[in-house]
Amino acid sequence: MSTPSRPAKDTAAKAAPESAYRATLNMPDTPFPMRGDLPKREPAWVKEWNEQGLYQQLRAARKGAPKFILHDGPPYANGQLHIGHAVNKILKDMIVKSRQLQGFDALYTPGWDCHGLPIENAIEKLHGRNLPRDEMQAKGRAFATEQIAQQMVDFQRLGVLGEWDNPYKTMNFASEAGQLRALKKVMERGFVYRGLKPVYWCFDCASSLAEFEIEYQDKKSQTLDVAFKAHAPAQLAAAFGLSTLAKDAFAVIWTTTAWTLPANQALNLNPELPYALVDTERGLFVVAETLVGACLARWGLSGEVLAVVPGEKLGGLEFEHPLYDTDPGYRRLSPVYLADYATASDGTGIVHSAPAYGVEDFNSCVAHGMKYEDILNPVQGNGRYEEALALFGGMNIWKACPVIIDTLREAGRLMATQEITHSYPHCWRHKTPVIYRAVGVIDSLIPDDGKIIAAAMIPAEGSEAEVSAHDGVAAAGQGRQRAGETVGHGAAAVHSQQLDIAAAVSDTVPTDDKSVIPAAEVGCNDLGVFVKIAVTALEKSRAKTIIVICHSANSVSKNCNTHQKPEN
């Protein structure tokens, strides 16, 4: 039995038009897109803001309101933006816009740092090294202009509002002139003095380097044990409680930097360490007591300890430079200074001191009364000794090391030498070894009325003049100088009135202990603004002598120091 089939539906006749059903639904009608499509839509918004003059409208809306000004540490004009730029500018833009919403006239003037090694390095990569100065400057200016144009487009693409049609650039001649005028005012007020300080120096950069520009790599060096003959044997004998010395006596140092020996000016002993006078077939030698065995083995000698005294008993004794009898240029004495950094961990327990080429050596010699003008500094910025240096003048310091070793051997002052591989500071750009080298510094003084001035590095030597890059120190006349060129640097370059903030922030400062407030702790990377902020906190402390020095934008908190006004 078959089942009767169901009649077919006439769908064409019975189906209602689709539009009829749509009309029965109460659906919202909105032009808001279902997709964000931000990569496509955001550029249109930015274009619309620029066409409408949105930033200018905001300024007009807040005319007469209290001002909020963000002093923005500028980016270098030397490459495309990266995530760090984005985070930096977006967060600052949020701050400015939030202040605008709070009723402030929130100004933002973007800017660019157009000077310094980053741009110079970029030019060297594109056009080679050792370009003439004028060509380097012209190519650097053109490169910075090109980079600024690209970065400006990208910053606006991030939605950052600001005075993009009138940014400040440190390479603008008006900015450079303003910084020179500011420096002139500081100098005219008598708030600066010339100093000296050992800093990392790269011969390839012909520049001082900040800590963050240093990386460590293995380097092969020759160690040296070098004997300094006692100039007054009777005094050395008395220090060890002996009536006389039967042989010539020597203090022996150990170093890995043979190139520093021509500039030796002192010996450092630890006042707490016991030092032994050891009798050997080559003479009498002074070394740390705990290192006698290791030293004799290294020198290939046998010996007997005659006496032991603490280092403090040897302070003030004088020893002759190891090349004292070789050339009249080294006929000088090296006094014994007592310093805690001389240890018995290795070597001989005695440190040879060339104050121009080590921070601890420098501090020790200055603390014992050595004047800046008496510090020997024969190494030039290009890595060569000055021509006037006896025996080694004009030589590259690295190539001079074996010559110095041979000269010490011929003079009978080399006890031992051997090659070692050790970790050594290198330039992060050129991957070449760097040295500590004393350079001229101009610091600012605290006048009697307690006013505070920001400090600045200045060049010390003619055609190789160099100034470290300081973010925001332009308010005190900071600049970068190379080969006689003076160029501005710093976020505050366009705001020269900050000089008055630095110069007259305080009438009196209570006396007592010294205080240091790292800029990082007050959330400010602009030194001009930081000084103003810091004064309030410092007035609550008891500080008589206060000065803030920023040696690097990236290490503000490490390099803010308190300095006493020099007696001179």
C-alpha positions as a Python dict, from the first residue, in 0.01 Angstrom:
ca = {
    (1, 'M'): (0, 0, 0),
    (2, 'S'): (155, 323, -101),
    (3, 'T'): (146, 644, 102),
    (4, 'P'): (-13, 933, -82),
    (5, 'S'): (241, 1205, -162),
    (6, 'R'): (218, 1548, 5),
    (7, 'P'): (124, 1831, -230),
    (8, 'A'): (431, 2035, -341),
    (9, 'K'): (457, 2386, -200),
    (10, 'D'): (439, 2677, -432),
    (11, 'T'): (725, 2869, -265),
    (12, 'A'): (731, 3139, -524),
    (13, 'A'): (369, 3222, -456),
    (14, 'K'): (363, 3189, -79),
    (15, 'A'): (706, 3341, 17),
    (16, 'A'): (677, 3696, 150),
    (17, 'P'): (918, 3960, 23),
    (18, 'E'): (1232, 3989, 243),
    (19, 'S'): (1181, 4360, 283),
    (20, 'A'): (844, 4296, 443),
    (21, 'Y'): (1003, 4102, 730),
    (22, 'R'): (1282, 4359, 780),
    (23, 'A'): (1024, 4631, 826),
    (24, 'T'): (873, 4443, 1122),
    (25, 'L'): (1201, 4450, 1321),
    (26, 'N'): (1296, 4743, 1546),
    (27, 'M'): (1672, 4744, 1468),
    (28, 'P'): (1899, 5048, 1532),
    (29, 'D'): (2028, 5223, 1228),
    (30, 'T'): (2386, 5348, 1291),
    (31, 'P'): (2676, 5448, 1071),
    (32, 'F'): (2915, 5299, 1330),
    (33, 'P'): (3117, 5031, 1148),
    (34, 'M'): (3108, 4669, 1256),
    (35, 'R'): (3485, 4650, 1217),
    (36, 'G'): (3741, 4875, 1382),
    (37, 'D'): (3973, 4897, 1083),
    (38, 'L'): (4195, 5127, 1292),
    (39, 'P'): (4495, 5104, 1058),
    (40, 'K'): (4271, 5254, 790),
    (41, 'R'): (4069, 5496, 1002),
    (42, 'E'): (4334, 5645, 1232),
    (43, 'P'): (4527, 5821, 953),
    (44, 'A'): (4204, 5990, 850),
    (45, 'W'): (4146, 6109, 1206),
    (46, 'V'): (4500, 6250, 1228),
    (47, 'K'): (4449, 6426, 897),
    (48, 'E'): (4119, 6569, 1018),
    (49, 'W'): (4276, 6695, 1342),
    (50, 'N'): (4551, 6870, 1147),
    (51, 'E'): (4306, 7024, 899),
    (52, 'Q'): (4084, 7147, 1180),
    (53, 'G'): (4380, 7286, 1376),
    (54, 'L'): (4272, 7089, 1682),
    (55, 'Y'): (4584, 7173, 1886),
    (56, 'Q'): (4538, 7543, 1815),
    (57, 'Q'): (4171, 7519, 1911),
    (58, 'L'): (4270, 7362, 2243),
    (59, 'R'): (4512, 7648, 2306),
    (60, 'A'): (4240, 7903, 2230),
    (61, 'A'): (3995, 7724, 2460),
    (62, 'R'): (4241, 7741, 2751),
    (63, 'K'): (4372, 8091, 2689),
    (64, 'G'): (4439, 8259, 3021),
    (65, 'A'): (4423, 7934, 3218),
    (66, 'P'): (4716, 7821, 3436),
    (67, 'K'): (4985, 7674, 3216),
    (68, 'F'): (5116, 7319, 3226),
    (69, 'I'): (5436, 7279, 3022),
    (70, 'L'): (5594, 6940, 2964),
    (71, 'H'): (5967, 6986, 2907),
    (72, 'D'): (6026, 6684, 2689),
    (73, 'G'): (6370, 6525, 2667),
    (74, 'P'): (6410, 6502, 2289),
    (75, 'P'): (6477, 6192, 2082),
    (76, 'Y'): (6786, 6173, 1864),
    (77, 'A'): (6719, 6248, 1499),
    (78, 'N'): (6894, 5936, 1382),
    (79, 'G'): (6656, 5658, 1279),
    (80, 'Q'): (6306, 5521, 1261),
    (81, 'L'): (6090, 5506, 1569),
    (82, 'H'): (6086, 5194, 1783),
    (83, 'I'): (5865, 5073, 2066),
    (84, 'G'): (6062, 5282, 2317),
    (85, 'H'): (5976, 5600, 2129),
    (86, 'A'): (5611, 5497, 2118),
    (87, 'V'): (5589, 5426, 2491),
    (88, 'N'): (5770, 5751, 2574),
    (89, 'K'): (5559, 5979, 2355),
    (90, 'I'): (5223, 5813, 2421),
    (91, 'L'): (5265, 5832, 2798),
    (92, 'K'): (5368, 6196, 2779),
    (93, 'D'): (5077, 6270, 2547),
    (94, 'M'): (4842, 6115, 2802),
    (95, 'I'): (4984, 6343, 3071),
    (96, 'V'): (4944, 6656, 2857),
    (97, 'K'): (4589, 6569, 2754),
    (98, 'S'): (4487, 6483, 3110),
    (99, 'R'): (4613, 6822, 3227),
    (100, 'Q'): (4420, 6985, 2946),
    (101, 'L'): (4103, 6811, 3070),
    (102, 'Q'): (4177, 6935, 3422),
    (103, 'G'): (4156, 7293, 3300),
    (104, 'F'): (4522, 7372, 3238),
    (105, 'D'): (4659, 7535, 2927),
    (106, 'A'): (4867, 7224, 2856),
    (107, 'L'): (5137, 7312, 2607),
    (108, 'Y'): (5353, 7063, 2426),
    (109, 'T'): (5638, 7165, 2197),
    (110, 'P'): (5807, 6860, 2042),
    (111, 'G'): (6177, 6870, 1969),
    (112, 'W'): (6480, 6680, 1847),
    (113, 'D'): (6838, 6643, 1958),
    (114, 'C'): (7036, 6690, 1637),
    (115, 'H'): (7390, 6656, 1771),
    (116, 'G'): (7624, 6397, 1906),
    (117, 'L'): (7778, 6061, 1836),
    (118, 'P'): (7462, 5873, 1726),
    (119, 'I'): (7428, 6097, 1421),
    (120, 'E'): (7802, 6106, 1362),
    (121, 'N'): (7812, 5726, 1371),
    (122, 'A'): (7526, 5709, 1122),
    (123, 'I'): (7715, 5938, 885),
    (124, 'E'): (8029, 5727, 923),
    (125, 'K'): (7835, 5415, 829),
    (126, 'L'): (7690, 5585, 522),
    (127, 'H'): (7991, 5783, 402),
    (128, 'G'): (8297, 5641, 578),
    (129, 'R'): (8514, 5768, 861),
    (130, 'N'): (8754, 6060, 888),
    (131, 'L'): (8538, 6301, 689),
    (132, 'P'): (8645, 6667, 693),
    (133, 'R'): (8471, 6864, 963),
    (134, 'D'): (8268, 7082, 727),
    (135, 'E'): (8153, 6780, 528),
    (136, 'M'): (8059, 6591, 845),
    (137, 'Q'): (7855, 6888, 966),
    (138, 'A'): (7678, 6936, 634),
    (139, 'K'): (7593, 6568, 595),
    (140, 'G'): (7491, 6547, 961),
    (141, 'R'): (7254, 6844, 926),
    (142, 'A'): (7098, 6699, 610),
    (143, 'F'): (7063, 6356, 772),
    (144, 'A'): (6901, 6501, 1085),
    (145, 'T'): (6656, 6703, 876),
    (146, 'E'): (6551, 6392, 686),
    (147, 'Q'): (6510, 6187, 1004),
    (148, 'I'): (6307, 6460, 1175),
    (149, 'A'): (6062, 6471, 887),
    (150, 'Q'): (6004, 6097, 905),
    (151, 'Q'): (5983, 6084, 1283),
    (152, 'M'): (5742, 6376, 1290),
    (153, 'V'): (5500, 6192, 1062),
    (154, 'D'): (5525, 5880, 1277),
    (155, 'F'): (5474, 6068, 1605),
    (156, 'Q'): (5162, 6234, 1468),
    (157, 'R'): (5045, 5893, 1347),
    (158, 'L'): (5054, 5785, 1713),
    (159, 'G'): (4793, 6053, 1784),
    (160, 'V'): (5028, 6283, 1974),
    (161, 'L'): (4903, 6643, 1974),
    (162, 'G'): (5155, 6925, 1982),
    (163, 'E'): (5303, 7224, 1808),
    (164, 'W'): (5424, 7016, 1516),
    (165, 'D'): (5447, 7313, 1283),
    (166, 'N'): (5705, 7478, 1510),
    (167, 'P'): (5920, 7214, 1681),
    (168, 'Y'): (6250, 7301, 1841),
    (169, 'K'): (6571, 7155, 1704),
    (170, 'T'): (6904, 7180, 1879),
    (171, 'M'): (7070, 7245, 1544),
    (172, 'N'): (6868, 7562, 1491),
    (173, 'F'): (7110, 7852, 1501),
    (174, 'A'): (6885, 8042, 1740),
    (175, 'S'): (6900, 7754, 1989),
    (176, 'E'): (7276, 7732, 1964),
    (177, 'A'): (7312, 8106, 2015),
    (178, 'G'): (7075, 8095, 2313),
    (179, 'Q'): (7283, 7833, 2485),
    (180, 'L'): (7601, 8033, 2435),
    (181, 'R'): (7430, 8340, 2584),
    (182, 'A'): (7318, 8132, 2882),
    (183, 'L'): (7670, 7998, 2937),
    (184, 'K'): (7805, 8352, 2912),
    (185, 'K'): (7569, 8468, 3187),
    (186, 'V'): (7672, 8184, 3416),
    (187, 'M'): (8038, 8257, 3361),
    (188, 'E'): (7991, 8630, 3411),
    (189, 'R'): (7831, 8562, 3747),
    (190, 'G'): (8143, 8374, 3851),
    (191, 'F'): (7963, 8047, 3913),
    (192, 'V'): (8195, 7819, 3716),
    (193, 'Y'): (8546, 7690, 3769),
    (194, 'R'): (8776, 7462, 3573),
    (195, 'G'): (8835, 7118, 3716),
    (196, 'L'): (8968, 6781, 3606),
    (197, 'K'): (8818, 6435, 3612),
    (198, 'P'): (8913, 6091, 3471),
    (199, 'V'): (8641, 5958, 3241),
    (200, 'Y'): (8611, 5670, 2998),
    (201, 'W'): (8769, 5775, 2669),
    (202, 'C'): (8741, 5612, 2327),
    (203, 'F'): (9017, 5696, 2080),
    (204, 'D'): (8798, 5602, 1782),
    (205, 'C'): (8512, 5824, 1900),
    (206, 'A'): (8763, 6091, 2011),
    (207, 'S'): (8512, 6130, 2292),
    (208, 'S'): (8440, 6063, 2655),
    (209, 'L'): (8190, 5784, 2717),
    (210, 'A'): (7919, 5734, 2977),
    (211, 'E'): (7890, 5415, 3180),
    (212, 'F'): (7608, 5284, 2962),
    (213, 'E'): (7829, 5319, 2654),
    (214, 'I'): (8079, 5068, 2796),
    (215, 'E'): (8074, 4694, 2738),
    (216, 'Y'): (8326, 4439, 2860),
    (217, 'Q'): (8519, 4201, 2638),
    (218, 'D'): (8822, 3981, 2690),
    (219, 'K'): (9154, 4147, 2618),
    (220, 'K'): (9511, 4018, 2625),
    (221, 'S'): (9751, 4227, 2831),
    (222, 'Q'): (10102, 4198, 2969),
    (223, 'T'): (10130, 4207, 3347),
    (224, 'L'): (10435, 4376, 3490),
    (225, 'D'): (10611, 4363, 3825),
    (226, 'V'): (10813, 4685, 3840),
    (227, 'A'): (11061, 4794, 4107),
    (228, 'F'): (11075, 5152, 4243),
    (229, 'K'): (11405, 5221, 4420),
    (230, 'A'): (11394, 5377, 4768),
    (231, 'H'): (11517, 5737, 4746),
    (232, 'A'): (11605, 5759, 5117),
    (233, 'P'): (11714, 5410, 5234),
    (234, 'A'): (11773, 5530, 5589),
    (235, 'Q'): (11411, 5640, 5625),
    (236, 'L'): (11288, 5305, 5491),
    (237, 'A'): (11514, 5122, 5735),
    (238, 'A'): (11379, 5326, 6024),
    (239, 'A'): (11021, 5256, 5918),
    (240, 'F'): (11094, 4882, 5944),
    (241, 'G'): (11276, 4924, 6274),
    (242, 'L'): (11621, 4851, 6127),
    (243, 'S'): (11937, 5050, 6180),
    (244, 'T'): (12051, 5031, 5818),
    (245, 'L'): (11995, 4853, 5487),
    (246, 'A'): (12278, 4643, 5343),
    (247, 'K'): (12139, 4645, 4987),
    (248, 'D'): (11940, 4865, 4757),
    (249, 'A'): (11572, 4851, 4851),
    (250, 'F'): (11268, 4867, 4622),
    (251, 'A'): (10891, 4885, 4643),
    (252, 'V'): (10742, 4656, 4377),
    (253, 'I'): (10415, 4725, 4200),
    (254, 'W'): (10207, 4499, 3974),
    (255, 'T'): (10003, 4637, 3683),
    (256, 'T'): (9836, 4534, 3358),
    (257, 'T'): (9866, 4880, 3202),
    (258, 'A'): (10227, 4934, 3103),
    (259, 'W'): (10124, 5246, 2910),
    (260, 'T'): (10040, 5427, 3237),
    (261, 'L'): (10391, 5392, 3386),
    (262, 'P'): (10538, 5698, 3208),
    (263, 'A'): (10275, 5902, 3396),
    (264, 'N'): (10336, 5746, 3739),
    (265, 'Q'): (10335, 5999, 4022),
    (266, 'A'): (10277, 5801, 4342),
    (267, 'L'): (10253, 5462, 4510),
    (268, 'N'): (9952, 5353, 4715),
    (269, 'L'): (9969, 5120, 5014),
    (270, 'N'): (9688, 5006, 5241),
    (271, 'P'): (9741, 5146, 5593),
    (272, 'E'): (9590, 4831, 5751),
    (273, 'L'): (9785, 4568, 5555),
    (274, 'P'): (10113, 4428, 5690),
    (275, 'Y'): (10405, 4481, 5451),
    (276, 'A'): (10725, 4280, 5452),
    (277, 'L'): (11083, 4377, 5370),
    (278, 'V'): (11225, 4074, 5187),
    (279, 'D'): (11597, 4007, 5139),
    (280, 'T'): (11681, 3843, 4802),
    (281, 'E'): (11984, 3803, 4577),
    (282, 'R'): (11864, 4102, 4370),
    (283, 'G'): (11813, 4334, 4664),
    (284, 'L'): (11551, 4419, 4928),
    (285, 'F'): (11188, 4433, 4824),
    (286, 'V'): (10874, 4568, 4990),
    (287, 'V'): (10552, 4374, 4923),
    (288, 'A'): (10240, 4273, 5116),
    (289, 'E'): (10330, 4004, 5369),
    (290, 'T'): (10067, 3757, 5247),
    (291, 'L'): (10198, 3783, 4890),
    (292, 'V'): (10568, 3726, 4959),
    (293, 'G'): (10564, 3362, 4846),
    (294, 'A'): (10368, 3432, 4525),
    (295, 'C'): (10593, 3726, 4436),
    (296, 'L'): (10918, 3537, 4488),
    (297, 'A'): (10787, 3249, 4276),
    (298, 'R'): (10686, 3490, 3999),
    (299, 'W'): (11023, 3662, 4006),
    (300, 'G'): (11220, 3335, 4021),
    (301, 'L'): (11393, 3438, 4343),
    (302, 'S'): (11436, 3305, 4692),
    (303, 'G'): (11431, 3530, 4994),
    (304, 'E'): (11395, 3591, 5366),
    (305, 'V'): (11161, 3830, 5545),
    (306, 'L'): (11364, 4077, 5751),
    (307, 'A'): (11077, 4277, 5906),
    (308, 'V'): (10704, 4338, 5886),
    (309, 'V'): (10516, 4664, 5957),
    (310, 'P'): (10164, 4792, 5886),
    (311, 'G'): (10129, 5007, 5577),
    (312, 'E'): (10065, 5320, 5781),
    (313, 'K'): (10431, 5315, 5890),
    (314, 'L'): (10541, 5357, 5530),
    (315, 'G'): (10325, 5656, 5442),
    (316, 'G'): (10518, 5955, 5310),
    (317, 'L'): (10830, 5762, 5205),
    (318, 'E'): (10959, 5843, 4857),
    (319, 'F'): (11067, 5608, 4578),
    (320, 'E'): (11230, 5686, 4247),
    (321, 'H'): (11048, 5645, 3916),
    (322, 'P'): (11168, 5317, 3758),
    (323, 'L'): (11322, 5515, 3469),
    (324, 'Y'): (11480, 5768, 3706),
    (325, 'D'): (11834, 5688, 3587),
    (326, 'T'): (11738, 5623, 3225),
    (327, 'D'): (11622, 5966, 3110),
    (328, 'P'): (11610, 6310, 3279),
    (329, 'G'): (11242, 6329, 3186),
    (330, 'Y'): (11170, 6070, 3457),
    (331, 'R'): (11396, 6207, 3727),
    (332, 'R'): (11114, 6246, 3977),
    (333, 'L'): (10997, 6081, 4300),
    (334, 'S'): (10684, 5884, 4375),
    (335, 'P'): (10562, 5939, 4732),
    (336, 'V'): (10373, 5670, 4921),
    (337, 'Y'): (10008, 5757, 4977),
    (338, 'L'): (9785, 5548, 5201),
    (339, 'A'): (9465, 5425, 5033),
    (340, 'D'): (9212, 5153, 5114),
    (341, 'Y'): (9183, 5040, 4752),
    (342, 'A'): (9532, 4885, 4767),
    (343, 'T'): (9462, 4522, 4857),
    (344, 'A'): (9645, 4191, 4887),
    (345, 'S'): (9406, 4002, 4659),
    (346, 'D'): (9670, 3983, 4384),
    (347, 'G'): (9986, 4148, 4260),
    (348, 'T'): (10214, 4286, 4531),
    (349, 'G'): (9976, 4482, 4753),
    (350, 'I'): (10124, 4808, 4621),
    (351, 'V'): (9942, 5010, 4354),
    (352, 'H'): (10126, 5238, 4114),
    (353, 'S'): (9932, 5561, 4074),
    (354, 'A'): (9896, 5755, 3748),
    (355, 'P'): (9624, 5999, 3858),
    (356, 'A'): (9523, 6102, 3505),
    (357, 'Y'): (9430, 5744, 3417),
    (358, 'G'): (9228, 5607, 3706),
    (359, 'V'): (8949, 5738, 3926),
    (360, 'E'): (9086, 5592, 4248),
    (361, 'D'): (9440, 5707, 4168),
    (362, 'F'): (9308, 6054, 4088),
    (363, 'N'): (9106, 6080, 4409),
    (364, 'S'): (9396, 5954, 4620),
    (365, 'C'): (9649, 6197, 4474),
    (366, 'V'): (9414, 6494, 4496),
    (367, 'A'): (9322, 6401, 4854),
    (368, 'H'): (9694, 6407, 4940),
    (369, 'G'): (9733, 6758, 4805),
    (370, 'M'): (9831, 6711, 4442),
    (371, 'K'): (9715, 7008, 4234),
    (372, 'Y'): (9534, 6963, 3905),
    (373, 'E'): (9804, 7147, 3715),
    (374, 'D'): (10067, 6906, 3849),
    (375, 'I'): (9891, 6593, 3721),
    (376, 'L'): (10075, 6440, 3426),
    (377, 'N'): (9850, 6364, 3130),
    (378, 'P'): (10065, 6280, 2826),
    (379, 'V'): (9806, 6063, 2644),
    (380, 'Q'): (9624, 6264, 2379),
    (381, 'G'): (9268, 6212, 2260),
    (382, 'N'): (9385, 6014, 1957),
    (383, 'G'): (9561, 5751, 2168),
    (384, 'R'): (9915, 5877, 2119),
    (385, 'Y'): (10157, 6019, 2370),
    (386, 'E'): (10236, 6385, 2329),
    (387, 'E'): (10556, 6446, 2135),
    (388, 'A'): (10731, 6599, 2437),
    (389, 'L'): (10711, 6279, 2644),
    (390, 'A'): (11057, 6139, 2707),
    (391, 'L'): (11145, 5810, 2530),
    (392, 'F'): (10793, 5733, 2405),
    (393, 'G'): (10668, 6064, 2260),
    (394, 'G'): (10435, 6032, 1960),
    (395, 'M'): (10381, 5659, 2003),
    (396, 'N'): (10040, 5490, 2013),
    (397, 'I'): (9995, 5376, 2373),
    (398, 'W'): (9906, 5016, 2282),
    (399, 'K'): (10208, 4984, 2053),
    (400, 'A'): (10426, 5150, 2315),
    (401, 'C'): (10359, 4879, 2576),
    (402, 'P'): (10625, 4631, 2455),
    (403, 'V'): (10872, 4919, 2413),
    (404, 'I'): (10807, 5030, 2771),
    (405, 'I'): (10857, 4673, 2894),
    (406, 'D'): (11188, 4643, 2710),
    (407, 'T'): (11302, 4980, 2846),
    (408, 'L'): (11220, 4873, 3203),
    (409, 'R'): (11406, 4548, 3147),
    (410, 'E'): (11714, 4735, 3024),
    (411, 'A'): (11692, 4965, 3325),
    (412, 'G'): (11693, 4666, 3560),
    (413, 'R'): (11352, 4753, 3701),
    (414, 'L'): (11139, 4478, 3544),
    (415, 'M'): (11095, 4190, 3788),
    (416, 'A'): (10856, 3980, 3579),
    (417, 'T'): (10605, 3997, 3296),
    (418, 'Q'): (10350, 3754, 3156),
    (419, 'E'): (10046, 3762, 2925),
    (420, 'I'): (9698, 3728, 3067),
    (421, 'T'): (9346, 3744, 2926),
    (422, 'H'): (9111, 3954, 3134),
    (423, 'S'): (8780, 4139, 3109),
    (424, 'Y'): (8838, 4494, 2988),
    (425, 'P'): (8608, 4790, 2905),
    (426, 'H'): (8540, 4849, 2535),
    (427, 'C'): (8346, 5110, 2337),
    (428, 'W'): (8000, 4978, 2252),
    (429, 'R'): (8016, 5141, 1908),
    (430, 'H'): (8364, 5058, 1785),
    (431, 'K'): (8427, 4746, 1997),
    (432, 'T'): (8774, 4881, 2076),
    (433, 'P'): (8945, 4913, 2417),
    (434, 'V'): (8892, 5237, 2609),
    (435, 'I'): (9091, 5397, 2887),
    (436, 'Y'): (9031, 5626, 3177),
    (437, 'R'): (9165, 5967, 3084),
    (438, 'A'): (9151, 6296, 3274),
    (439, 'V'): (8963, 6566, 3084),
    (440, 'G'): (8890, 6925, 3168),
    (441, 'V'): (8560, 6989, 3341),
    (442, 'I'): (8387, 7313, 3425),
    (443, 'D'): (8170, 7271, 3733),
    (444, 'S'): (7953, 7537, 3888),
    (445, 'L'): (7998, 7686, 4230),
    (446, 'I'): (7755, 7748, 4512),
    (447, 'P'): (7776, 8122, 4580),
    (448, 'D'): (7757, 8251, 4935),
    (449, 'D'): (7385, 8325, 4904),
    (450, 'G'): (7307, 7958, 4845),
    (451, 'K'): (7186, 7987, 4486),
    (452, 'I'): (7210, 7675, 4278),
    (453, 'I'): (7346, 7643, 3926),
    (454, 'A'): (7343, 7332, 3710),
    (455, 'A'): (7684, 7202, 3606),
    (456, 'A'): (7832, 7124, 3267),
    (457, 'M'): (8128, 6945, 3111),
    (458, 'I'): (8345, 7155, 2882),
    (459, 'P'): (8635, 7072, 2651),
    (460, 'A'): (8989, 7063, 2773),
    (461, 'E'): (9199, 7055, 2463),
    (462, 'G'): (9187, 7243, 2136),
    (463, 'S'): (9095, 7055, 1823),
    (464, 'E'): (8985, 6746, 2014),
    (465, 'A'): (8761, 6934, 2251),
    (466, 'E'): (8479, 6720, 2377),
    (467, 'V'): (8173, 6761, 2591),
    (468, 'S'): (7964, 6475, 2721),
    (469, 'A'): (7600, 6478, 2612),
    (470, 'H'): (7384, 6601, 2901),
    (471, 'D'): (7007, 6587, 2865),
    (472, 'G'): (6850, 6911, 2975),
    (473, 'V'): (7165, 7090, 3088),
    (474, 'A'): (7126, 7347, 2812),
    (475, 'A'): (6969, 7578, 3069),
    (476, 'A'): (7318, 7615, 3212),
    (477, 'G'): (7483, 7655, 2875),
    (478, 'Q'): (7556, 7292, 2797),
    (479, 'G'): (7697, 7222, 2453),
    (480, 'R'): (7887, 6962, 2256),
    (481, 'Q'): (8210, 7086, 2105),
    (482, 'R'): (8429, 6908, 1856),
    (483, 'A'): (8713, 7052, 1649),
    (484, 'G'): (8625, 7404, 1756),
    (485, 'E'): (8256, 7369, 1671),
    (486, 'T'): (8003, 7466, 1935),
    (487, 'V'): (7666, 7302, 1906),
    (488, 'G'): (7376, 7293, 2148),
    (489, 'H'): (7231, 6996, 2328),
    (490, 'G'): (6942, 6947, 2565),
    (491, 'A'): (6568, 6952, 2597),
    (492, 'A'): (6573, 7293, 2763),
    (493, 'A'): (6754, 7467, 2479),
    (494, 'V'): (6440, 7646, 2365),
    (495, 'H'): (6358, 7753, 2720),
    (496, 'S'): (6657, 7965, 2811),
    (497, 'Q'): (6457, 8126, 3091),
    (498, 'Q'): (6524, 7811, 3292),
    (499, 'L'): (6864, 7960, 3363),
    (500, 'D'): (6689, 8192, 3605),
    (501, 'I'): (6526, 7892, 3771),
    (502, 'A'): (6869, 7740, 3823),
    (503, 'A'): (7031, 8067, 3922),
    (504, 'A'): (6782, 8206, 4170),
    (505, 'V'): (6575, 7927, 4316),
    (506, 'S'): (6683, 7980, 4672),
    (507, 'D'): (6795, 8270, 4885),
    (508, 'T'): (6931, 8068, 5173),
    (509, 'V'): (6995, 7703, 5241),
    (510, 'P'): (7017, 7574, 5599),
    (511, 'T'): (7353, 7435, 5705),
    (512, 'D'): (7451, 7088, 5820),
    (513, 'D'): (7492, 6769, 5619),
    (514, 'K'): (7506, 6734, 5242),
    (515, 'S'): (7218, 6596, 5039),
    (516, 'V'): (7179, 6430, 4702),
    (517, 'I'): (6846, 6363, 4531),
    (518, 'P'): (6872, 6158, 4210),
    (519, 'A'): (6656, 6304, 3935),
    (520, 'A'): (6501, 5963, 3877),
    (521, 'E'): (6344, 5978, 4224),
    (522, 'V'): (6151, 6292, 4143),
    (523, 'G'): (6039, 6168, 3803),
    (524, 'C'): (6228, 6422, 3596),
    (525, 'N'): (6490, 6375, 3327),
    (526, 'D'): (6531, 6746, 3258),
    (527, 'L'): (6799, 6890, 3481),
    (528, 'G'): (6672, 7246, 3460),
    (529, 'V'): (6333, 7140, 3595),
    (530, 'F'): (6490, 6894, 3836),
    (531, 'V'): (6693, 7167, 4006),
    (532, 'K'): (6375, 7361, 4072),
    (533, 'I'): (6202, 7053, 4212),
    (534, 'A'): (6502, 6948, 4419),
    (535, 'V'): (6540, 7282, 4593),
    (536, 'T'): (6213, 7243, 4779),
    (537, 'A'): (6324, 6908, 4915),
    (538, 'L'): (6676, 7029, 4985),
    (539, 'E'): (6552, 7329, 5182),
    (540, 'K'): (6373, 7086, 5412),
    (541, 'S'): (6705, 6909, 5470),
    (542, 'R'): (7008, 7081, 5613),
    (543, 'A'): (7244, 7134, 5328),
    (544, 'K'): (7496, 7412, 5293),
    (545, 'T'): (7677, 7307, 4978),
    (546, 'I'): (7459, 7165, 4704),
    (547, 'I'): (7521, 7114, 4338),
    (548, 'V'): (7358, 6883, 4090),
    (549, 'I'): (7570, 6737, 3811),
    (550, 'C'): (7427, 6520, 3535),
    (551, 'H'): (7691, 6345, 3326),
    (552, 'S'): (7450, 6142, 3112),
    (553, 'A'): (7084, 6146, 3029),
    (554, 'N'): (7074, 5770, 3077),
    (555, 'S'): (7243, 5761, 3414),
    (556, 'V'): (7112, 6066, 3597),
    (557, 'S'): (7064, 5885, 3925),
    (558, 'K'): (7420, 5750, 3915),
    (559, 'N'): (7583, 6084, 3848),
    (560, 'C'): (7408, 6334, 4072),
    (561, 'N'): (7670, 6436, 4325),
    (562, 'T'): (7720, 6683, 4604),
    (563, 'H'): (8031, 6898, 4569),
    (564, 'Q'): (8200, 7139, 4806),
    (565, 'K'): (8298, 7480, 4673),
    (566, 'P'): (8676, 7478, 4608),
    (567, 'E'): (8882, 7706, 4825),
    (568, 'N'): (9015, 7879, 4514),
}
